[in-house]
Coordinates of C-alpha atoms in Angstrom, one line a residue:
X1 CA 124.1 84.6 107.2
X2 CA 120.5 83.9 109.2
X3 CA 120.4 82.9 112.4
X4 CA 119.6 79.3 113.2
X5 CA 117.7 80.6 115.9
X6 CA 114.8 82.1 114.5
X7 CA 112.8 83.2 117.9
X8 CA 111.9 87.0 117.9
X9 CA 113.4 89.4 120.0
X10 CA 111.2 92.2 121.8
X11 CA 112.4 95.6 122.9
X12 CA 110.1 97.7 125.4
X13 CA 110.7 101.4 125.0
X14 CA 107.7 103.5 126.2
X15 CA 109.6 106.4 127.4
X16 CA 109.6 109.7 125.7
X17 CA 110.3 110.5 121.9
X18 CA 114.2 111.1 122.3
X19 CA 114.3 107.6 124.3
X20 CA 112.7 106.2 121.4
X21 CA 115.2 107.4 119.2
X22 CA 118.1 106.7 121.3
X23 CA 116.9 103.0 120.9
X24 CA 117.5 102.9 116.8
X25 CA 121.5 102.2 117.4
X26 CA 120.5 99.2 119.2
X27 CA 118.0 98.3 116.7
X28 CA 120.4 98.6 113.9
X29 CA 123.2 96.4 116.0
X30 CA 120.7 93.7 116.5
X31 CA 119.6 93.7 112.9
X32 CA 123.5 93.1 112.1
X33 CA 123.7 90.4 114.7
X34 CA 120.5 88.5 113.7
X35 CA 119.9 89.1 110.1
X36 CA 116.2 88.1 109.3
X37 CA 115.2 87.7 113.0
X38 CA 112.0 89.5 113.6
X39 CA 112.7 92.7 116.0
X40 CA 109.4 94.1 117.7
X41 CA 109.4 97.4 119.6
X42 CA 106.6 98.0 122.0
X43 CA 106.4 101.9 122.1
X44 CA 104.2 104.8 122.1
X45 CA 102.1 104.9 119.2
X46 CA 102.4 108.7 118.8
X47 CA 106.0 108.7 118.2
X48 CA 106.6 105.4 116.7
X49 CA 104.0 105.9 114.0
X50 CA 105.7 109.1 112.7
X51 CA 109.1 108.2 113.1
X52 CA 108.6 104.5 111.4
X53 CA 110.0 105.8 108.1
X54 CA 113.4 106.3 109.5
X55 CA 113.6 103.8 112.0
X56 CA 116.1 100.5 111.3
X57 CA 114.1 97.5 110.6
X58 CA 111.5 96.7 113.3
X59 CA 107.7 95.9 114.0
X60 CA 105.9 98.5 116.6
X61 CA 103.1 97.9 119.1
X62 CA 101.6 100.0 121.6
X63 CA 102.0 98.9 125.4
X64 CA 98.3 97.9 125.3
X65 CA 98.7 95.6 122.0
X66 CA 101.7 94.3 123.4
X67 CA 100.3 91.0 125.6
X68 CA 98.0 89.9 122.6
X69 CA 100.7 90.3 120.0
X70 CA 104.0 89.0 122.2
X71 CA 102.4 87.1 124.9
X72 CA 101.8 83.7 123.3
X73 CA 105.2 83.6 121.5
X74 CA 108.4 82.2 122.5
X75 CA 111.3 84.8 122.5
X76 CA 114.9 84.7 122.3
X77 CA 115.4 88.0 124.3
X78 CA 113.3 90.5 125.6
X79 CA 115.3 93.9 126.3
X80 CA 112.9 96.3 128.8
X81 CA 114.6 100.0 128.4
X82 CA 111.9 101.8 130.0
X83 CA 111.1 102.6 134.0
X84 CA 107.5 102.4 133.8
X85 CA 105.9 99.5 136.1
X86 CA 103.7 98.1 133.4
X87 CA 106.9 97.8 131.1
X88 CA 108.6 95.6 133.6
X89 CA 105.3 93.6 134.1
X90 CA 105.4 93.2 130.1
X91 CA 108.7 92.1 130.3
X92 CA 108.1 89.5 133.0
X93 CA 105.0 88.1 130.8
X94 CA 106.4 87.5 127.5
X95 CA 107.9 84.1 126.9
X96 CA 111.8 84.4 126.7
X97 CA 114.9 82.8 127.3
X98 CA 116.9 85.9 128.1
X99 CA 115.5 89.1 129.8
X100 CA 117.4 92.2 130.4
X101 CA 116.4 95.6 132.3
X102 CA 113.6 95.9 135.1
X103 CA 111.7 92.9 135.0
X104 CA 109.0 92.1 137.4
X105 CA 108.4 88.4 138.8
X106 CA 105.2 87.0 139.4
X107 CA 104.9 88.4 142.7
X108 CA 105.4 91.6 141.2
X109 CA 108.9 92.0 142.4
X110 CA 111.0 94.2 140.0
X111 CA 114.7 93.6 139.5
X112 CA 117.2 94.7 136.8
X113 CA 118.8 92.1 134.8
X114 CA 122.3 92.8 132.9
X115 CA 125.3 94.5 134.3
X116 CA 125.1 97.3 132.1
X117 CA 121.3 98.0 132.5
X118 CA 122.0 97.6 136.4
X119 CA 124.8 100.5 136.0
X120 CA 122.2 102.7 134.3
X121 CA 120.0 102.2 137.1
X122 CA 122.8 103.0 139.9
X123 CA 123.7 106.6 138.4
X124 CA 119.8 107.8 138.5
X125 CA 120.4 110.8 140.8
X126 CA 124.4 109.9 140.9
X127 CA 125.2 110.6 137.5
X128 CA 127.8 113.5 137.9
X129 CA 130.8 111.3 136.8
X130 CA 128.8 108.9 134.4
X131 CA 130.3 109.1 131.1
X132 CA 128.3 106.6 129.2
X133 CA 125.9 107.6 126.4
X134 CA 122.3 105.8 127.0
X135 CA 122.3 104.8 123.2
X136 CA 125.3 102.4 124.2
X137 CA 123.9 101.4 127.6
X138 CA 120.7 100.3 125.5
X139 CA 122.9 97.8 124.0
X140 CA 126.1 96.9 125.7
X141 CA 124.6 93.8 127.5
X142 CA 123.6 92.1 124.2
X143 CA 125.6 93.8 121.1
X144 CA 129.3 92.5 121.0
X145 CA 132.0 95.4 121.8
X146 CA 133.7 94.4 118.2
X147 CA 130.5 95.4 116.2
X148 CA 130.2 98.6 118.4
X149 CA 133.5 99.3 117.8
X150 CA 133.6 98.5 114.0
X151 CA 130.4 100.7 113.4
X152 CA 130.7 104.0 111.2
X153 CA 128.1 106.7 111.4
X154 CA 127.9 109.2 108.8
X155 CA 128.9 113.0 109.4
X156 CA 126.2 115.3 109.7
X157 CA 125.5 117.8 106.8
X158 CA 128.4 120.4 106.7
X159 CA 127.4 124.2 106.9
X160 CA 129.5 126.3 103.7
X161 CA 130.0 129.6 102.4
X162 CA 126.4 131.1 101.5
X163 CA 124.6 128.8 104.0
X164 CA 122.3 130.8 106.3
X165 CA 119.4 129.0 107.8
X166 CA 119.6 128.0 111.6
X167 CA 116.7 126.4 113.1
X168 CA 116.1 127.0 116.7
X169 CA 114.1 124.7 118.8
X170 CA 112.4 126.5 121.8
X171 CA 111.1 123.6 124.2
X172 CA 112.0 120.8 126.0
X173 CA 110.5 118.1 128.3
X174 CA 110.8 120.3 131.2
X175 CA 111.0 124.2 131.7
X176 CA 114.5 124.2 133.3
X177 CA 115.9 122.3 130.0
X178 CA 115.1 124.9 127.6
X179 CA 115.9 128.7 127.5
X180 CA 113.4 131.3 128.0
X181 CA 111.5 133.2 125.3
X182 CA 113.8 136.4 125.6
X183 CA 116.8 134.5 125.3
X184 CA 115.6 133.2 121.8
X185 CA 114.4 136.8 121.0
X186 CA 118.0 138.2 121.5
X187 CA 119.4 135.0 119.6
X188 CA 117.4 135.9 116.8
X189 CA 118.6 139.4 116.5
X190 CA 121.9 138.3 117.0
X191 CA 122.0 135.8 114.1
X192 CA 120.4 138.0 112.0
X193 CA 123.0 140.7 112.5
X194 CA 125.4 137.9 111.5
X195 CA 123.6 137.3 108.0
X196 CA 121.7 134.1 109.1
X197 CA 118.2 133.2 108.8
X198 CA 116.9 132.2 112.1
X199 CA 113.7 130.0 112.1
X200 CA 111.5 129.2 115.3
X201 CA 110.6 125.6 115.5
X202 CA 108.5 123.6 118.2
X203 CA 105.5 121.1 119.0
X204 CA 102.1 122.2 119.7
X205 CA 103.5 122.7 123.2
X206 CA 105.9 125.1 122.2
X207 CA 103.5 127.6 120.2
X208 CA 103.3 130.1 123.1
X209 CA 107.1 130.0 123.8
X210 CA 107.5 130.7 120.1
X211 CA 105.1 133.6 119.8
X212 CA 106.6 135.3 122.9
X213 CA 110.0 134.7 121.0
X214 CA 108.9 136.1 117.9
X215 CA 107.3 139.4 119.7
X216 CA 109.8 140.0 121.8
X217 CA 112.7 139.7 118.9
X218 CA 111.0 142.9 117.4
X219 CA 112.2 141.5 114.0
X220 CA 110.6 139.6 111.2
X221 CA 111.1 135.6 112.0
X222 CA 109.6 132.8 110.4
X223 CA 107.7 130.8 113.3
X224 CA 106.8 127.4 112.7
X225 CA 105.7 126.4 116.0
X226 CA 103.0 124.2 116.5
X227 CA 102.9 123.9 112.6
X228 CA 104.8 120.8 111.7
X229 CA 104.7 116.9 112.6
X230 CA 107.7 114.9 113.2
X231 CA 107.8 113.9 109.6
X232 CA 107.7 117.5 108.3
X233 CA 110.4 118.5 110.8
X234 CA 112.6 116.2 109.5
X235 CA 112.3 116.9 105.8
X236 CA 112.7 120.5 106.7
X237 CA 116.0 119.7 108.5
X238 CA 117.3 118.3 105.3
X239 CA 117.5 122.1 104.0
X240 CA 118.7 123.9 106.8
X241 CA 122.2 124.3 108.0
X242 CA 121.9 124.0 111.7
X243 CA 119.7 123.2 114.5
X244 CA 120.2 124.9 117.9
X245 CA 118.3 122.9 120.4
X246 CA 118.2 122.2 124.1
X247 CA 118.4 118.6 125.2
X248 CA 115.1 117.2 123.5
X249 CA 113.3 114.9 121.4
X250 CA 113.7 116.6 118.3
X251 CA 117.5 117.3 118.6
X252 CA 117.9 113.5 118.6
X253 CA 115.9 113.4 115.4
X254 CA 117.9 115.7 113.7
X255 CA 121.1 114.1 114.6
X256 CA 119.8 110.5 113.6
X257 CA 118.9 112.2 110.5
X258 CA 122.0 113.9 109.5
X259 CA 121.0 117.6 110.4
X260 CA 124.0 119.3 112.4
X261 CA 123.0 120.2 116.1
X262 CA 124.4 122.8 118.3
X263 CA 123.3 121.6 121.9
X264 CA 122.3 124.1 124.4
X265 CA 123.1 121.8 127.2
X266 CA 121.3 123.3 130.1
X267 CA 119.0 122.2 133.1
X268 CA 118.8 118.7 134.8
X269 CA 120.4 116.9 131.8
X270 CA 124.0 115.6 131.1
X271 CA 125.3 115.8 127.6
X272 CA 127.8 112.7 128.4
X273 CA 124.5 110.8 128.6
X274 CA 121.9 112.1 126.5
X275 CA 123.5 114.9 124.3
X276 CA 123.4 114.1 120.6
X277 CA 124.7 110.6 119.9
X278 CA 126.5 110.6 116.6
X279 CA 129.8 111.9 115.7
X280 CA 130.2 115.5 114.4
X281 CA 127.9 117.2 116.5
X282 CA 128.4 120.0 119.0
X283 CA 127.6 120.7 122.7
X284 CA 127.6 124.2 124.3
X285 CA 127.5 124.8 127.9
X286 CA 127.9 127.0 130.7
X287 CA 130.9 126.4 132.9
X288 CA 129.7 125.6 136.1
X289 CA 130.8 123.0 138.9
X290 CA 127.0 121.8 138.5
X291 CA 126.9 121.1 135.0
X292 CA 125.3 117.6 134.0
X293 CA 123.2 117.1 136.7
X294 CA 120.1 114.7 137.2
X295 CA 117.7 117.1 139.1
X296 CA 118.4 120.9 139.8
X297 CA 119.0 121.4 143.5
X298 CA 119.6 125.4 143.1
X299 CA 117.1 128.0 143.7
X300 CA 116.9 128.8 140.2
X301 CA 118.3 126.9 137.0
X302 CA 121.8 129.2 136.8
X303 CA 123.1 127.5 133.8
X304 CA 119.8 128.3 131.8
X305 CA 120.1 132.0 133.2
X306 CA 123.8 132.5 132.2
X307 CA 123.1 131.4 128.6
X308 CA 124.5 134.7 126.5
X309 CA 123.2 135.1 123.1
X310 CA 125.9 136.9 121.4
X311 CA 128.1 133.8 122.4
X312 CA 125.7 131.0 121.2
X313 CA 125.1 133.1 117.9
X314 CA 129.2 133.2 117.5
X315 CA 129.3 129.5 117.6
X316 CA 126.1 129.0 115.4
X317 CA 127.4 131.3 112.6
X318 CA 130.7 129.6 112.3
X319 CA 129.0 126.2 112.3
X320 CA 126.4 127.0 109.6
X321 CA 128.9 128.6 107.5
X322 CA 131.2 125.5 107.8
X323 CA 133.8 127.4 109.5
X324 CA 134.3 124.8 112.3
X325 CA 138.2 125.2 112.4
X326 CA 137.9 128.6 113.6
X327 CA 136.2 127.0 116.8
X328 CA 139.2 124.9 118.0
X329 CA 140.9 126.7 120.5
X330 CA 138.5 129.1 120.8
X331 CA 137.9 131.5 124.0
X332 CA 134.5 131.4 124.8
X333 CA 134.3 132.9 128.3
X334 CA 132.0 131.1 131.0
X335 CA 131.2 128.8 128.4
X336 CA 132.7 125.1 127.0
X337 CA 132.2 124.0 123.4
X338 CA 132.8 120.2 122.8
X339 CA 132.2 117.8 119.7
X340 CA 131.1 114.6 119.5
X341 CA 133.5 111.9 118.5
X342 CA 133.8 108.2 118.5
X343 CA 136.9 106.6 120.5
X344 CA 139.0 103.5 119.4
X345 CA 136.2 101.2 120.7
X346 CA 133.5 102.9 119.1
X347 CA 132.0 104.5 122.0
X348 CA 131.1 108.2 121.7
X349 CA 132.9 110.8 124.0
X350 CA 133.1 114.6 124.4
X351 CA 135.9 116.4 122.9
X352 CA 136.6 119.7 124.4
X353 CA 137.4 122.3 121.8
X354 CA 137.3 125.8 123.7
X355 CA 140.0 127.2 125.7
X356 CA 138.9 127.9 129.5
X357 CA 140.3 131.5 129.1
X358 CA 141.8 131.6 132.6
X359 CA 144.6 129.7 134.2
X360 CA 143.7 126.4 136.0
X361 CA 145.6 124.2 138.7
X362 CA 145.8 121.3 135.8
X363 CA 143.7 119.1 133.7
X364 CA 139.8 119.4 134.4
X365 CA 139.6 116.9 137.7
X366 CA 135.7 116.4 136.9
X367 CA 136.7 114.9 133.6
X368 CA 139.7 113.1 135.0
X369 CA 137.3 111.4 137.8
X370 CA 134.7 110.6 135.0
X371 CA 137.5 108.9 132.7
X372 CA 138.7 107.0 135.7
X373 CA 135.2 105.5 136.5
X374 CA 134.6 105.1 132.7
X375 CA 137.5 102.9 132.3
X376 CA 136.8 101.2 135.6
X377 CA 133.3 100.0 134.8
X378 CA 134.3 99.1 131.2
X379 CA 136.9 96.7 132.6
X380 CA 134.7 95.1 135.2
X381 CA 132.1 94.4 132.5
X382 CA 134.8 92.9 129.9
X383 CA 135.1 95.9 127.5
X384 CA 139.2 96.1 128.1
X385 CA 141.6 94.9 130.3
X386 CA 143.1 96.1 133.4
X387 CA 145.4 98.7 131.5
X388 CA 142.7 101.1 131.0
X389 CA 141.8 102.0 134.8
X390 CA 145.3 101.7 135.7
X391 CA 146.0 104.3 132.9
X392 CA 142.8 106.6 134.1
X393 CA 144.2 106.3 137.8
X394 CA 147.5 107.3 136.8
X395 CA 146.4 110.3 134.7
X396 CA 144.2 111.2 137.6
X397 CA 147.1 111.2 140.1
X398 CA 149.3 113.2 137.8
X399 CA 146.8 115.6 136.6
X400 CA 145.2 116.2 140.3
X401 CA 146.9 114.6 143.2
X402 CA 145.0 116.0 145.5
X403 CA 141.9 114.8 144.3
X404 CA 143.8 111.3 143.7
X405 CA 144.2 111.1 147.2
X406 CA 140.8 112.2 148.2
X407 CA 139.2 109.7 146.0
X408 CA 141.5 106.7 147.9
X409 CA 140.7 107.8 150.8
X410 CA 137.1 107.8 150.0
X411 CA 137.3 104.2 148.9
X412 CA 138.8 103.1 152.2
X413 CA 135.6 105.1 154.1
X414 CA 133.3 103.0 151.4
X415 CA 135.1 99.7 152.3
X416 CA 134.5 100.5 155.9
X417 CA 130.6 101.3 155.7
X418 CA 130.1 98.5 153.4
X419 CA 131.6 95.9 155.8
X420 CA 129.7 97.0 158.5
X421 CA 126.4 96.8 156.6
X422 CA 127.4 93.4 155.2
X423 CA 128.6 92.1 159.0
X424 CA 124.9 93.4 160.5
X425 CA 123.3 91.6 157.6
X426 CA 122.1 94.7 156.4
X427 CA 121.1 96.0 152.8
X428 CA 122.2 99.5 152.0
X429 CA 119.1 101.5 151.4
X430 CA 118.6 104.5 149.2
X431 CA 120.7 106.8 151.3
X432 CA 124.0 104.6 151.1
X433 CA 125.6 106.2 148.2
X434 CA 124.4 109.7 149.1
X435 CA 127.0 110.0 151.9
X436 CA 129.7 109.8 150.4
X437 CA 131.7 112.4 148.3
X438 CA 130.7 112.9 144.6
X439 CA 133.8 111.2 143.1
X440 CA 133.1 107.9 145.3
X441 CA 129.6 107.5 144.4
X442 CA 129.7 105.8 141.0
X443 CA 131.0 102.6 143.0
X444 CA 129.0 103.3 145.9
X445 CA 125.9 103.7 143.9
X446 CA 126.4 100.8 142.0
X447 CA 126.9 98.5 145.2
X448 CA 124.2 99.9 146.5
X449 CA 121.9 98.8 143.6
X450 CA 123.5 95.5 143.6
X451 CA 122.8 94.6 147.0
X452 CA 119.2 95.8 146.9
X453 CA 118.7 93.9 143.5
X454 CA 119.7 90.7 145.0
X455 CA 118.3 91.4 148.7
X456 CA 121.6 91.2 149.8
X457 CA 122.2 87.5 149.1
X458 CA 125.8 85.9 149.3
X459 CA 126.8 85.9 145.5
X460 CA 126.0 90.0 145.6
X461 CA 128.0 90.4 148.9
X462 CA 131.0 88.6 147.5
X463 CA 130.6 90.6 144.0
X464 CA 130.7 93.9 145.8
X465 CA 133.5 92.9 147.9
X466 CA 135.9 91.9 145.1
X467 CA 134.8 95.4 143.0
X468 CA 135.7 97.3 145.9
X469 CA 139.1 95.5 146.6
X470 CA 139.5 95.8 142.8
X471 CA 139.2 99.4 142.6
X472 CA 141.3 100.3 145.8
X473 CA 143.9 98.3 144.4
X474 CA 144.3 101.3 141.8
X475 CA 145.5 103.3 144.2
X476 CA 147.9 101.3 146.0
X477 CA 150.8 103.1 146.6

């Protein structure tokens, strides 16, 4: 049944191709929430045009066209998912009842509107324990949780006996996010040795990478780098059995179109946030304490340098041939293998498949802390009741008691620091959250951003103290 309110909706997404593709679930949910209501997406024409045929229903305009096309019509909702100042200015200029995301006021001051949009802003450089995918963060402020929970996504196409073609996407937006040509050369040889047919893929910017990988491999290999547009790449993927790819736009294109992905999660990325979204895809990453960072702080990109072509080829061959069951409980020394699944709330999570290969002191403490903060923020913003964070805190106490105790002490320290600042009438600066241990930073970062976003007004101070009290209460006793 159509909405009585026929005012249009505008979504602003002026970032890279992958960000636009991660907007598609939001567009799908908006169409289901508001059938028949016009939705306009402000996006880069170079991405929006070639992808229009696989996009959910929406009209697309460029940022340059947007003011003329949208500025004179009342909208019910404007959602800005971009970080560019001009996107925030546009979000403030389009007449609308509700605005979400970064929005500039008449004086040019940018404030973030929406609980989940503010949460996403707060984990910039502090995302070690963030466990919400960006496709969900795009939507949680406006899409009912029940609709997300009822959404089913088709499984990607399965491999099978006799299937053998594996695409290798060689590039990414930053050098640290993709393997070197020498790795792909080794991977080509390893895949060929296992009876698979590798195909090098990449855009115009990856032509040199593809040429170098092909040359170093020393074996005949199809090299299509720079030869396919996005539409052609999506069509070719329908005939291939697997895509091995770093975290990049074409990886999200593959996942959206049902082309199965093995994501090599390396460099300054978090597979929890920007890995393949739909269920049935796979993530392989080196087992390192610094995995899932916002920016690499080491002298070299250690996770990228530790990639092992033989181990990647082993996993890729199993997936291409439909032998997924052989990967459950597999030992892949030095690596973690995870599968994307949807939980009972319809939210995406990563399910571990591989064994660690070594005895450990208990469950993965980092994942227990991540699950705790996921439960806390989900409760704070109304996704579930208080039983979820209580259960997550109990799991942390049982699995990693020393870490549980340290987190409790860290929250006490956070409360002291926040109280001092508030008594002095001081709004925390950008260094506030970074002063705390990583396990405490999710809340410290959110409180820092909340207070900054509201200039430390009375309402934000009261909310900050209440959130801190509610979280600390989970550690009572």
